[in-house]
mmCIF file of C-alpha atoms and ligand atoms in Angstrom:
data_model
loop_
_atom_site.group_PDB
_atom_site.id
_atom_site.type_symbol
_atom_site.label_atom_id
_atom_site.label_comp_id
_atom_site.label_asym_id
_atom_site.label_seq_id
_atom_site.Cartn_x
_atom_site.Cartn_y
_atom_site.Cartn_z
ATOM 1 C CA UNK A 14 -8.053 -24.781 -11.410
ATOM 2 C CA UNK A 15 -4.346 -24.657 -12.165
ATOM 3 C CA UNK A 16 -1.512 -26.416 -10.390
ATOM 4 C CA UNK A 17 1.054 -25.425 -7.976
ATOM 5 C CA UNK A 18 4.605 -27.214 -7.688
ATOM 6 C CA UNK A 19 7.277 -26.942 -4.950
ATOM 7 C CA UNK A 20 9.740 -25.489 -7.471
ATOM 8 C CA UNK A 21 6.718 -23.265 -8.917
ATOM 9 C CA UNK A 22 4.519 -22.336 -6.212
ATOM 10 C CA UNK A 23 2.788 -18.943 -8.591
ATOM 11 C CA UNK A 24 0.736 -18.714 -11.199
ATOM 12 C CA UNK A 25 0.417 -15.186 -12.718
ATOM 13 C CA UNK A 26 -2.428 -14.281 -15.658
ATOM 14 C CA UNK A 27 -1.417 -10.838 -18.127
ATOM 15 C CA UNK A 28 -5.174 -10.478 -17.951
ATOM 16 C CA UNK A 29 -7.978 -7.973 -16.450
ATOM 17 C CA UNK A 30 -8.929 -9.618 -13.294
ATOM 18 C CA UNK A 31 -12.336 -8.811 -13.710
ATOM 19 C CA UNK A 32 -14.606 -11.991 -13.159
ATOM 20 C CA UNK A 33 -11.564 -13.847 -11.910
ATOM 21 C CA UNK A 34 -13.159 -16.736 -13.977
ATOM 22 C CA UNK A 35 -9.909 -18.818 -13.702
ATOM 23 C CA UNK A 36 -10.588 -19.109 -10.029
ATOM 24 C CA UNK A 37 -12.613 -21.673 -8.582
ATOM 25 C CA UNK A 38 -15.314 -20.765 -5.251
ATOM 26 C CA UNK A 39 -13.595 -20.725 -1.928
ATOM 27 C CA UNK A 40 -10.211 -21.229 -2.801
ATOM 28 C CA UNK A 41 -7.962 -18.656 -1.819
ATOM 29 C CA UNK A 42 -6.626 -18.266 1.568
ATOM 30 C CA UNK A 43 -5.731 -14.637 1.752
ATOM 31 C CA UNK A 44 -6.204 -11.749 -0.487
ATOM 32 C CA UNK A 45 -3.437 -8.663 -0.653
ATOM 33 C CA UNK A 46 -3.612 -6.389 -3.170
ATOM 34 C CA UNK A 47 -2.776 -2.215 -3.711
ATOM 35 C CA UNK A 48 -5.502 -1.542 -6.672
ATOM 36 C CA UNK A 49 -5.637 1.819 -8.515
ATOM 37 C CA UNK A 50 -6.711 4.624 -6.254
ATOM 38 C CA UNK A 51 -8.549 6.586 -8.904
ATOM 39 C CA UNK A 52 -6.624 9.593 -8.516
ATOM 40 C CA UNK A 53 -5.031 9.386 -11.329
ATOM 41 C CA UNK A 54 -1.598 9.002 -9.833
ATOM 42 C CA UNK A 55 0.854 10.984 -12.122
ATOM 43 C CA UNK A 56 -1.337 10.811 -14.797
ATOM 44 C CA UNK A 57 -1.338 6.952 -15.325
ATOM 45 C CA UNK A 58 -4.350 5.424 -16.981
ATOM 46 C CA UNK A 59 -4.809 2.950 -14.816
ATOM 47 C CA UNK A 60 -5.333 4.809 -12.147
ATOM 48 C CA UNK A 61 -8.471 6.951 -13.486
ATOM 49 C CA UNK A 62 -11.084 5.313 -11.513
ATOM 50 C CA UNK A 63 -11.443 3.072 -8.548
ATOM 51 C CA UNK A 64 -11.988 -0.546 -9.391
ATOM 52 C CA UNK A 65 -15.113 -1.884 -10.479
ATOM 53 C CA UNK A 66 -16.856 -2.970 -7.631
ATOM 54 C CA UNK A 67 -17.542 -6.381 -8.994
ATOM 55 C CA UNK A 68 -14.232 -7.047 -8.277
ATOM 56 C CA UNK A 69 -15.035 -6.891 -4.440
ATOM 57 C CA UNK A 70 -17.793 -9.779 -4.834
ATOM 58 C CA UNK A 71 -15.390 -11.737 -7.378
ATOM 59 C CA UNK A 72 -12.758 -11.569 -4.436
ATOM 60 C CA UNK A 73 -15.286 -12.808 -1.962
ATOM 61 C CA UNK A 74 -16.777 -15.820 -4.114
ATOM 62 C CA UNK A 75 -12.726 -16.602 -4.534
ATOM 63 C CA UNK A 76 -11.800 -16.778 -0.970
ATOM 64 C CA UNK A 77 -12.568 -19.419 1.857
ATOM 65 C CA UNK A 78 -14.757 -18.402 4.711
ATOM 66 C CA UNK A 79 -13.481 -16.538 7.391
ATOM 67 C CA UNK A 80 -10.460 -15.496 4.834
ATOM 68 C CA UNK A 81 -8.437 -12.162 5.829
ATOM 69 C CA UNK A 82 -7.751 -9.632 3.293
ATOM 70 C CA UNK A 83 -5.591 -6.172 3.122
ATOM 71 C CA UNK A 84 -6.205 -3.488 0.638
ATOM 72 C CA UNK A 85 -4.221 -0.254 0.099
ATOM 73 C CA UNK A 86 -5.988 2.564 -0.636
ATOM 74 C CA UNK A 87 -5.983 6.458 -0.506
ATOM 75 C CA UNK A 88 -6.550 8.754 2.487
ATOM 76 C CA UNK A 89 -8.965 10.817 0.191
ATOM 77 C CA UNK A 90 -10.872 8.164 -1.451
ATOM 78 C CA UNK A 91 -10.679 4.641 1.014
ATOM 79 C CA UNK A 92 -13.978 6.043 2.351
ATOM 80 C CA UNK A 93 -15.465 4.758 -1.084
ATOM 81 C CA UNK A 94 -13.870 1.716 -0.969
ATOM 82 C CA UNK A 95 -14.541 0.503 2.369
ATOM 83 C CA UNK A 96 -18.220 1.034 1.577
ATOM 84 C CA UNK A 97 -17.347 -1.090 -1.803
ATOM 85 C CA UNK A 98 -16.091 -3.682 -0.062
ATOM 86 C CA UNK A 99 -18.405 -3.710 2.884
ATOM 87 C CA UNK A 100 -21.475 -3.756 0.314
ATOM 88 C CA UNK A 101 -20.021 -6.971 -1.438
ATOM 89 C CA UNK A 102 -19.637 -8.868 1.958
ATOM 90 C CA UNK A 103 -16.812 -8.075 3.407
ATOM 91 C CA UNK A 104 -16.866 -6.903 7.139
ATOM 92 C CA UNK A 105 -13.886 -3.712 7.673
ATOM 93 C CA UNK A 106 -11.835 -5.212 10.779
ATOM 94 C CA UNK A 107 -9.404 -2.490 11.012
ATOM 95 C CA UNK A 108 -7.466 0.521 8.794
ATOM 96 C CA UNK A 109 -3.966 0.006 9.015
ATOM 97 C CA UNK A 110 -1.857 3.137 8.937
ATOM 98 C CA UNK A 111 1.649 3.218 7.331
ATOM 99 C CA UNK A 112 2.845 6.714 8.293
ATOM 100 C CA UNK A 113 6.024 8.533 6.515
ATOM 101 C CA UNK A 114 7.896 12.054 6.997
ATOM 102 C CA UNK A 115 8.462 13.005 3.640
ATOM 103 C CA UNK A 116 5.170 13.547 1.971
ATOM 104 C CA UNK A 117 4.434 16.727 0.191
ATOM 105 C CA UNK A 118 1.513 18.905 0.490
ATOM 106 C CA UNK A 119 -0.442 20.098 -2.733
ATOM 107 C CA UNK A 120 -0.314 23.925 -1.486
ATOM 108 C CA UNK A 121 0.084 27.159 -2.966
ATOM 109 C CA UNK A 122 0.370 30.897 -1.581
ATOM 110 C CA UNK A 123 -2.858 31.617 -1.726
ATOM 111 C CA UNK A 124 -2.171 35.056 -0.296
ATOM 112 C CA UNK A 125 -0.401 36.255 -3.593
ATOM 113 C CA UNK A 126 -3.368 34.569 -5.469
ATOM 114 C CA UNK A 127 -5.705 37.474 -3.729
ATOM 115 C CA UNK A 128 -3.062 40.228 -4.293
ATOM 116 C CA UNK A 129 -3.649 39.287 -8.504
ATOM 117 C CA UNK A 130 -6.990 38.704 -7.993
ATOM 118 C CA UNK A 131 -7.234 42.623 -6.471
ATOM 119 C CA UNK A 132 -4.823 44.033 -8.825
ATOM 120 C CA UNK A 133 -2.089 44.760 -6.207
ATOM 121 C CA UNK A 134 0.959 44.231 -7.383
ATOM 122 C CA UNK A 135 3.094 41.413 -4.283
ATOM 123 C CA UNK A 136 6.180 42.893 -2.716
ATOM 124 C CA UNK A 137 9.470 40.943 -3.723
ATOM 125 C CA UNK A 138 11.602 39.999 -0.790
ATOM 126 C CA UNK A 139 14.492 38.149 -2.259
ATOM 127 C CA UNK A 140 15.181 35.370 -4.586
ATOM 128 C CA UNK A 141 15.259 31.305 -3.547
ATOM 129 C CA UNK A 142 15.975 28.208 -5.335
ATOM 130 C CA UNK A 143 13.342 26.070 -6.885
ATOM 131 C CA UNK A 144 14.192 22.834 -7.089
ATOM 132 C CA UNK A 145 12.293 21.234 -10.411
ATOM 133 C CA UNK A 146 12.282 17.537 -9.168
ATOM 134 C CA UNK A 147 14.198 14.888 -7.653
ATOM 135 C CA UNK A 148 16.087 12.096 -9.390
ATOM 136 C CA UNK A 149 16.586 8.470 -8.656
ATOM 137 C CA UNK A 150 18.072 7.874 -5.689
ATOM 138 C CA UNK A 151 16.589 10.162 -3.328
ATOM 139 C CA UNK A 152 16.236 13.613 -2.124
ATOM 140 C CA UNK A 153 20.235 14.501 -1.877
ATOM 141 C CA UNK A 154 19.863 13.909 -5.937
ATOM 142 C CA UNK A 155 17.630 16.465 -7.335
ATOM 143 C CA UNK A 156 17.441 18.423 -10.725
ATOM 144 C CA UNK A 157 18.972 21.302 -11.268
ATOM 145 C CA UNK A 158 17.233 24.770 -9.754
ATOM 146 C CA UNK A 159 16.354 27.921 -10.527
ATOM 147 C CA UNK A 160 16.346 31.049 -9.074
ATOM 148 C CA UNK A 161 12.518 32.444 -8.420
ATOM 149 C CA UNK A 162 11.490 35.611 -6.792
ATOM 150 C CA UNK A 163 10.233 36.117 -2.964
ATOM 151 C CA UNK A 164 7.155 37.603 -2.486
ATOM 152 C CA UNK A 165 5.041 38.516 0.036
ATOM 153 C CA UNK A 166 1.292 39.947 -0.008
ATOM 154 C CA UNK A 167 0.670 43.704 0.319
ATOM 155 C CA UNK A 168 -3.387 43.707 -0.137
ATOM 156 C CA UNK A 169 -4.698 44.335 3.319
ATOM 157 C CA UNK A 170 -6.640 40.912 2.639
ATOM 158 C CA UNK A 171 -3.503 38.989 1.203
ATOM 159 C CA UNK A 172 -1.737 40.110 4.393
ATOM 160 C CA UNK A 173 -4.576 38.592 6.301
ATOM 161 C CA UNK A 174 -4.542 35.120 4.703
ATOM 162 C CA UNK A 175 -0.482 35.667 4.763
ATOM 163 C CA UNK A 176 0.685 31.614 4.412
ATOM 164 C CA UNK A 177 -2.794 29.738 4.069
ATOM 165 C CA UNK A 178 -2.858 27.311 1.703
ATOM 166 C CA UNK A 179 -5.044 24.410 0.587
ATOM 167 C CA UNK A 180 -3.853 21.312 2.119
ATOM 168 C CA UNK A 181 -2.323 19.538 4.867
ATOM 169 C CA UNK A 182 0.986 17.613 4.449
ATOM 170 C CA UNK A 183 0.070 14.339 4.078
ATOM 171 C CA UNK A 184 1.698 11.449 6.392
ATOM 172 C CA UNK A 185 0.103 8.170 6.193
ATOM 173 C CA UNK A 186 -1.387 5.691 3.467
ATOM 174 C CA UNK A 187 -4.345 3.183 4.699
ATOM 175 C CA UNK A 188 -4.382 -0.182 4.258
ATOM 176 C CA UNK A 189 -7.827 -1.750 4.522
ATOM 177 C CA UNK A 190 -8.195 -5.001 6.398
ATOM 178 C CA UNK A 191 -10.962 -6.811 5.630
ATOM 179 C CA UNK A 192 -12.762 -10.959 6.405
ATOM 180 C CA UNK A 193 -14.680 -12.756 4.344
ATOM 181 C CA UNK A 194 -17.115 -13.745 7.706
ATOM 182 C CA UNK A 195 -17.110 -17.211 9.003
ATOM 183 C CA UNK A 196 -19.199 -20.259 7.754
ATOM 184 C CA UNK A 197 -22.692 -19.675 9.372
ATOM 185 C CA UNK A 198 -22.879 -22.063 12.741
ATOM 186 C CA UNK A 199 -19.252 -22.296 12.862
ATOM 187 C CA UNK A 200 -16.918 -20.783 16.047
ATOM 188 C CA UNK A 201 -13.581 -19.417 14.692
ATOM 189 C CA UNK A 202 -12.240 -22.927 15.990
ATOM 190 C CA UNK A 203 -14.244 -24.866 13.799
ATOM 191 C CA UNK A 204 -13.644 -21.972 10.994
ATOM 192 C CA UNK A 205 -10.035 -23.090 11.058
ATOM 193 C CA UNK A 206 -10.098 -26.600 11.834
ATOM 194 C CA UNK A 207 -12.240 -26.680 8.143
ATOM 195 C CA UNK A 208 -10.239 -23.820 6.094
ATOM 196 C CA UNK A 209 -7.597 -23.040 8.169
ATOM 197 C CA UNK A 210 -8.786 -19.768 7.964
ATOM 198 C CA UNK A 211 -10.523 -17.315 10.269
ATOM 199 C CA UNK A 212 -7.564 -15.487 12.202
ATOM 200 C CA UNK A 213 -4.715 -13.368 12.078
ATOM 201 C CA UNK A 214 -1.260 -14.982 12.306
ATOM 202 C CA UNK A 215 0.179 -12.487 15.349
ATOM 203 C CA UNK A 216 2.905 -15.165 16.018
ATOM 204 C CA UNK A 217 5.423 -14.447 12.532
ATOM 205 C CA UNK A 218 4.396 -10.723 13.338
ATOM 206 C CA UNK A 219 5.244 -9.834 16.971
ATOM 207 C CA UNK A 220 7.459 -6.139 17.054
ATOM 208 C CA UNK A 221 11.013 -7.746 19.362
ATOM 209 C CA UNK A 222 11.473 -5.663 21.995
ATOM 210 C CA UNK A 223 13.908 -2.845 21.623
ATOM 211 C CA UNK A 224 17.864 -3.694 23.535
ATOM 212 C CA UNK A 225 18.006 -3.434 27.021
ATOM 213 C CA UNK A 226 14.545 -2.746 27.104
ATOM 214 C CA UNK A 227 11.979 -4.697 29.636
ATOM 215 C CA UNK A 228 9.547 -6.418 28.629
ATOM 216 C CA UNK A 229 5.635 -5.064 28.618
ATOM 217 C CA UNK A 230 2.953 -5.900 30.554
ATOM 218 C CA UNK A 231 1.926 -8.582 33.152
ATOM 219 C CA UNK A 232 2.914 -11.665 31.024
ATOM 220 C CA UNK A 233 5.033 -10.332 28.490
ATOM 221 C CA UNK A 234 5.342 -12.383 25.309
ATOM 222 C CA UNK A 235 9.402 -13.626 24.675
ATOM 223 C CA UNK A 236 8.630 -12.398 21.247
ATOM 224 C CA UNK A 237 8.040 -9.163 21.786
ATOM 225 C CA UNK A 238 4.863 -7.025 21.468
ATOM 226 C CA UNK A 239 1.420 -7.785 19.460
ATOM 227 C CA UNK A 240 1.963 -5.990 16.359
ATOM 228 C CA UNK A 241 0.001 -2.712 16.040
ATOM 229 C CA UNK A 242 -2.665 -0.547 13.627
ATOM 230 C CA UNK A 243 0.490 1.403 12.926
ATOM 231 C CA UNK A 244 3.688 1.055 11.235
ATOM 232 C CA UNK A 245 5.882 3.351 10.068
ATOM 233 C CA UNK A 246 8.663 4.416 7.241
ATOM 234 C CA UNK A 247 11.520 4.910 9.690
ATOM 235 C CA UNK A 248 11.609 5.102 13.559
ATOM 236 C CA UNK A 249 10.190 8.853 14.303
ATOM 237 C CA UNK A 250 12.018 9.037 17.854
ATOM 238 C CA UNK A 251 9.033 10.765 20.115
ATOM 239 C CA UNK A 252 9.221 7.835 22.113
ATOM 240 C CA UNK A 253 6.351 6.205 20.493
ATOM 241 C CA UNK A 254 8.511 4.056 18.503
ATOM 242 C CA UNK A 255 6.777 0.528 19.211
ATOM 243 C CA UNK A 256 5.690 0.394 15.374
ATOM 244 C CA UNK A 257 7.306 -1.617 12.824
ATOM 245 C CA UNK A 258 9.381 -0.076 10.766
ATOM 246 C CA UNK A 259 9.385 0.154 7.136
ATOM 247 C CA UNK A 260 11.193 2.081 4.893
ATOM 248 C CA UNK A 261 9.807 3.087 1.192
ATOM 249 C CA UNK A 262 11.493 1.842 -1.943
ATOM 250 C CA UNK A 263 13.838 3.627 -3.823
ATOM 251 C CA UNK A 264 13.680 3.430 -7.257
ATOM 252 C CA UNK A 265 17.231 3.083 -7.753
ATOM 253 C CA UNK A 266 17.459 0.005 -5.548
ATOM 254 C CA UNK A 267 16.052 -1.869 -8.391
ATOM 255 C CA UNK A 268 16.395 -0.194 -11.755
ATOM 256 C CA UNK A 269 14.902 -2.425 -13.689
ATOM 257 C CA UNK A 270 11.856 -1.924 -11.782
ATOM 258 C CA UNK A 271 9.678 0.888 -13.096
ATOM 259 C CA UNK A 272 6.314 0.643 -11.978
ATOM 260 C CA UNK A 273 5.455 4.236 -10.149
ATOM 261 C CA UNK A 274 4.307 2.644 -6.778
ATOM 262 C CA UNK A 275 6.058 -0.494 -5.858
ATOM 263 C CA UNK A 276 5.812 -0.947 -2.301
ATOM 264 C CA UNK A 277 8.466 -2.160 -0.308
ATOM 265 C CA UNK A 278 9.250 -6.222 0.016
ATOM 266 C CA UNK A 279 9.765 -5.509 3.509
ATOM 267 C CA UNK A 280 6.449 -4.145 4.050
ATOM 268 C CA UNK A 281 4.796 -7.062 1.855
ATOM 269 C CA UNK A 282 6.620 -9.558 3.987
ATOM 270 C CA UNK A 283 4.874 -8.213 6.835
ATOM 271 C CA UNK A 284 1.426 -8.095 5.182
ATOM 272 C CA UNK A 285 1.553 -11.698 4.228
ATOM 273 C CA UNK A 286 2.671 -13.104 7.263
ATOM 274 C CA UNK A 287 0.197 -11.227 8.941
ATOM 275 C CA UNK A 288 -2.963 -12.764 6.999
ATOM 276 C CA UNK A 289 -1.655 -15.967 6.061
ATOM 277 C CA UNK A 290 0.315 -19.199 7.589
ATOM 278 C CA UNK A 291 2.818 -21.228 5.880
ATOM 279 C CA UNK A 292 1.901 -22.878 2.488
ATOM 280 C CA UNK A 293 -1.156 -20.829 2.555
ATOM 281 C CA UNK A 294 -2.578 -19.381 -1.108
ATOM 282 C CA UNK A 295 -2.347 -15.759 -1.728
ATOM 283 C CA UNK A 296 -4.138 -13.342 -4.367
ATOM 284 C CA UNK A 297 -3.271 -10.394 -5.856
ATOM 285 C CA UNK A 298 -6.150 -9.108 -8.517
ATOM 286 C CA UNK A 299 -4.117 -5.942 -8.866
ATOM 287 C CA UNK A 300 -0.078 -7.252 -8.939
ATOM 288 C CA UNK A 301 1.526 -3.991 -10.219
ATOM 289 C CA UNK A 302 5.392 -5.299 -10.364
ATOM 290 C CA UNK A 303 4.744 -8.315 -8.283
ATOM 291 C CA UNK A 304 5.483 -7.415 -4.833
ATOM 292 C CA UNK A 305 2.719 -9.367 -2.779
ATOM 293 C CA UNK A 306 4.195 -11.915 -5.436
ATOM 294 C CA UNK A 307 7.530 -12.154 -4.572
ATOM 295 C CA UNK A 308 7.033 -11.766 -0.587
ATOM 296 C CA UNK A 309 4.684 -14.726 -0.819
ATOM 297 C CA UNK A 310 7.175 -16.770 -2.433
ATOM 298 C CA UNK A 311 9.804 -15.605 -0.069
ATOM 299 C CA UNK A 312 8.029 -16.749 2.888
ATOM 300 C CA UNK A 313 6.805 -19.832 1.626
ATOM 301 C CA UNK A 314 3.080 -18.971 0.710
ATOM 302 C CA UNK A 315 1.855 -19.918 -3.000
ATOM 303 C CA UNK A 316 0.303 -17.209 -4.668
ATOM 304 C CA UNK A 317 -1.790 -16.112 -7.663
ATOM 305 C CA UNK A 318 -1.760 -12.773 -9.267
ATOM 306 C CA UNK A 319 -3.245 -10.868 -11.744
ATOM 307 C CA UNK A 320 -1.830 -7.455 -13.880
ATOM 308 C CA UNK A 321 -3.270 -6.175 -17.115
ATOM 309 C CA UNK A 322 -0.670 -4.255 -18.587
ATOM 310 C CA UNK A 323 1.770 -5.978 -20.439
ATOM 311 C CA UNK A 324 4.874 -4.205 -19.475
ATOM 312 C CA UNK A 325 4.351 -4.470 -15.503
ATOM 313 C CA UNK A 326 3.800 -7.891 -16.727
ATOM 314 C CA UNK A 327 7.013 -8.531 -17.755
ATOM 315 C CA UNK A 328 8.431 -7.252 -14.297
ATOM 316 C CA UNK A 329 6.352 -9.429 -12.441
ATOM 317 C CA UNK A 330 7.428 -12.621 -14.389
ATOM 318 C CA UNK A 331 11.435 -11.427 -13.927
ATOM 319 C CA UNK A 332 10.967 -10.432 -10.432
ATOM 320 C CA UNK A 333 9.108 -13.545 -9.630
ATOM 321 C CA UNK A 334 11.679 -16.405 -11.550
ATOM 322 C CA UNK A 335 14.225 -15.235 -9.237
ATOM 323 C CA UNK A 336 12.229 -15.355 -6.098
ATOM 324 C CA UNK A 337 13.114 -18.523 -3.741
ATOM 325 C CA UNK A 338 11.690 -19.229 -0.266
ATOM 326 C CA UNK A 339 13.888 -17.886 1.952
ATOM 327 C CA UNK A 340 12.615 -16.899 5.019
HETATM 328 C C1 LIG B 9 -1.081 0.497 -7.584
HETATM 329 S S1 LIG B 9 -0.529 -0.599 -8.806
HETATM 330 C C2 LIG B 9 0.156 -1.969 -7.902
HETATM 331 C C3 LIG B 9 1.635 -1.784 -7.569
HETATM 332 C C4 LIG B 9 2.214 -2.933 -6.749
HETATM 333 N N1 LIG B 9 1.818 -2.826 -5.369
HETATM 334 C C5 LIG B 9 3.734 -2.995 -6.819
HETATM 335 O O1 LIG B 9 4.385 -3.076 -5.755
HETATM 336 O O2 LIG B 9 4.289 -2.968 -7.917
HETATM 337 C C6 LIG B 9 -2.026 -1.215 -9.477
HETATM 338 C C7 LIG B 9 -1.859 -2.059 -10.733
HETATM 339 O O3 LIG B 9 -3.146 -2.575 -11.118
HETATM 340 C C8 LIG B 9 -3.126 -2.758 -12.520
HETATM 341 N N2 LIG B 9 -4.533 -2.880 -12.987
HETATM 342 C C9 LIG B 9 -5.455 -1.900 -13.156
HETATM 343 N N3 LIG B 9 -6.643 -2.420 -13.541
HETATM 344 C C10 LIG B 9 -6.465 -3.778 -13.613
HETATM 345 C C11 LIG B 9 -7.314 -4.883 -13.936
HETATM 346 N N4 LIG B 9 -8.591 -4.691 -14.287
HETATM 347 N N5 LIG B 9 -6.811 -6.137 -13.863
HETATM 348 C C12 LIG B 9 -5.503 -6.348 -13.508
HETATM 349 N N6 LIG B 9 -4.649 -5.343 -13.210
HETATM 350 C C13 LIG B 9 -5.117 -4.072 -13.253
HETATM 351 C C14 LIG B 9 -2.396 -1.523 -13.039
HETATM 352 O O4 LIG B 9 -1.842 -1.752 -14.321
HETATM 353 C C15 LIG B 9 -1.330 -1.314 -11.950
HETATM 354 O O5 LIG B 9 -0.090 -1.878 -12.316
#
């Protein structure tokens, strides 16, 4: 296939991963990978359409029995590509849920809408400030504003739909774990003991219990707890804070960086030790900037990736030369 050193442990292809030709059956150990959602995220071509399904049965041919996988996806399309995946072999063990505060909803005043629409002319309340976007570096560091008017309805009917709107704020992504099923006749034991695939590595992913806090349950692990179907951006404090905790990137943190949805090392750390054990081989079909990359390489995994446009590309290969095992 391609070989692997010590001081080399990637190899990374500037090519469609359609087919993934270069990979040899029942290979791969684990597969992580955020594809295009086909919403077309902020415009960007790549993200037109969901993947080809093809992709889901080149994955499977690619991976070694009982093989764990985790897929990002979108709240308003995973629906399509759990049945993608499911009808090219996969079995759909869980949806993990990585929740945030700051999402935005796709609204509008839909009130004022019927006003226009029944030639009443809205009342104006005041003025407020728009704000036109937000810079690098977070939400303290926005564009300038601008002054708009208030409004509110003064239709009978636009005063009866006063503050509806079209969508809810949204407050999770999903990440899709999936298993390439066992070999036929074989217990997860024997699954193993042959691939040394077939389960989840809860060890390197137990949550450490919070200071001064007692441990859970009847034989409480030293670690701490099992790690959950949850995790979150930043510790929400409603006393259900037994989630990992995972912040989203900043772009500013790493300028250099300009792919539109890098995900956080921290949470890719997590994501390959979860699905993989040391030395194990990771792929990526869909490698973005690199970031399953990078945390494979960090946490001694070897890893194989694959990104089709040229200038992601070129992050991926920086990103990766400087990545050393380290944790
Ligand atoms: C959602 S992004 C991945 C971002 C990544 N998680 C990161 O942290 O940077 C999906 C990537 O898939 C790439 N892509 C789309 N179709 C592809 C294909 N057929 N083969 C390889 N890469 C593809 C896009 O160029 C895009 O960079």
């Amino acid at each position: 296939m391609f070989t692997l050193t010590h001081s080399k442990p990637y190899k990374i292809f500037n090519q469609s991963c359609y087919g993934l030709s270069v990979l040899d059956d029942n290979t791969i150990d684990a597969l992580i990978t955020d594809p295009p959602y086909g919403i077309s995220y902020q415009n960007h071509y790549w993200d037109k359409d969901l993947p080809d399904k093809q992709i889901w049965a080149d994955t499977l041919r690619v991976l070694k029995q009982g093989a764990f996988g985790l897929v990002f996806s979108s709240v308003r399309l995973m629906h399509r590509l759990m049945v993608d995946l499911e009808d090219n072999g996969f079995i759909i063990k869980d949806v993990i849920f990585w929740g945030y505060l700051n999402g935005m909803p796709k609204s509008r005043d839909v009130a004022l809408d019927i006003d226009k629409e029944l030639g009443v002319e809205s009342h104006v309340v005041g003025e407020y400030d728009y704000v036109q976007g937000y810079k690098k570096g977070g939400a303290e560091n926005y564009y300038a504003t601008k002054k708009k008017l208030k409004r509110t309805p003064c239709s009978t009917l636009g005063m009866k739909y006063k503050g509806a709107g079209l969508g809810i704020k949204p407050a999770y992504e999903p990440i899709i774990l999936v298993q390439k099923p066992l070999e036929i006749g074989l217990t997860v034991a024997k699954n193993v003991v042959k691939y040394g695939t077939g389960v989840l590595n809860l060890e390197q992913t137990r949550i450490p219990y919070a200071q001064g806090e007692g441990k859970v349950g009847h034989n409480p692990h030293p670690q701490g707890r099992v790690t959950a179907n949850i995790l979150r951006v930043e510790e929400w404090g409603d006393g259900y804070d037994k989630f990992f905790v995972v912040p989203k990137v900043r772009q500013s943190v790493d300028t250099f960086n300009k792919h539109p949805t890098v995900k956080p090392i921290e949470l890719m750390h997590h994501l390959v030790n979860l699905v993989s054990f040391d030395g194990q081989l990771i792929l990526d079909p869909f490698m973005g900037s690199g970031s399953t990359g990078v945390a494979s390489v960090q946490l001694k995994r070897r890893f194989v990736g694959f990104e089709l446009d040229n200038d992601y590309f070129k992050i991926c290969q920086k990103r990766l030369r400087v990545s050393k095992p380290s944790l």
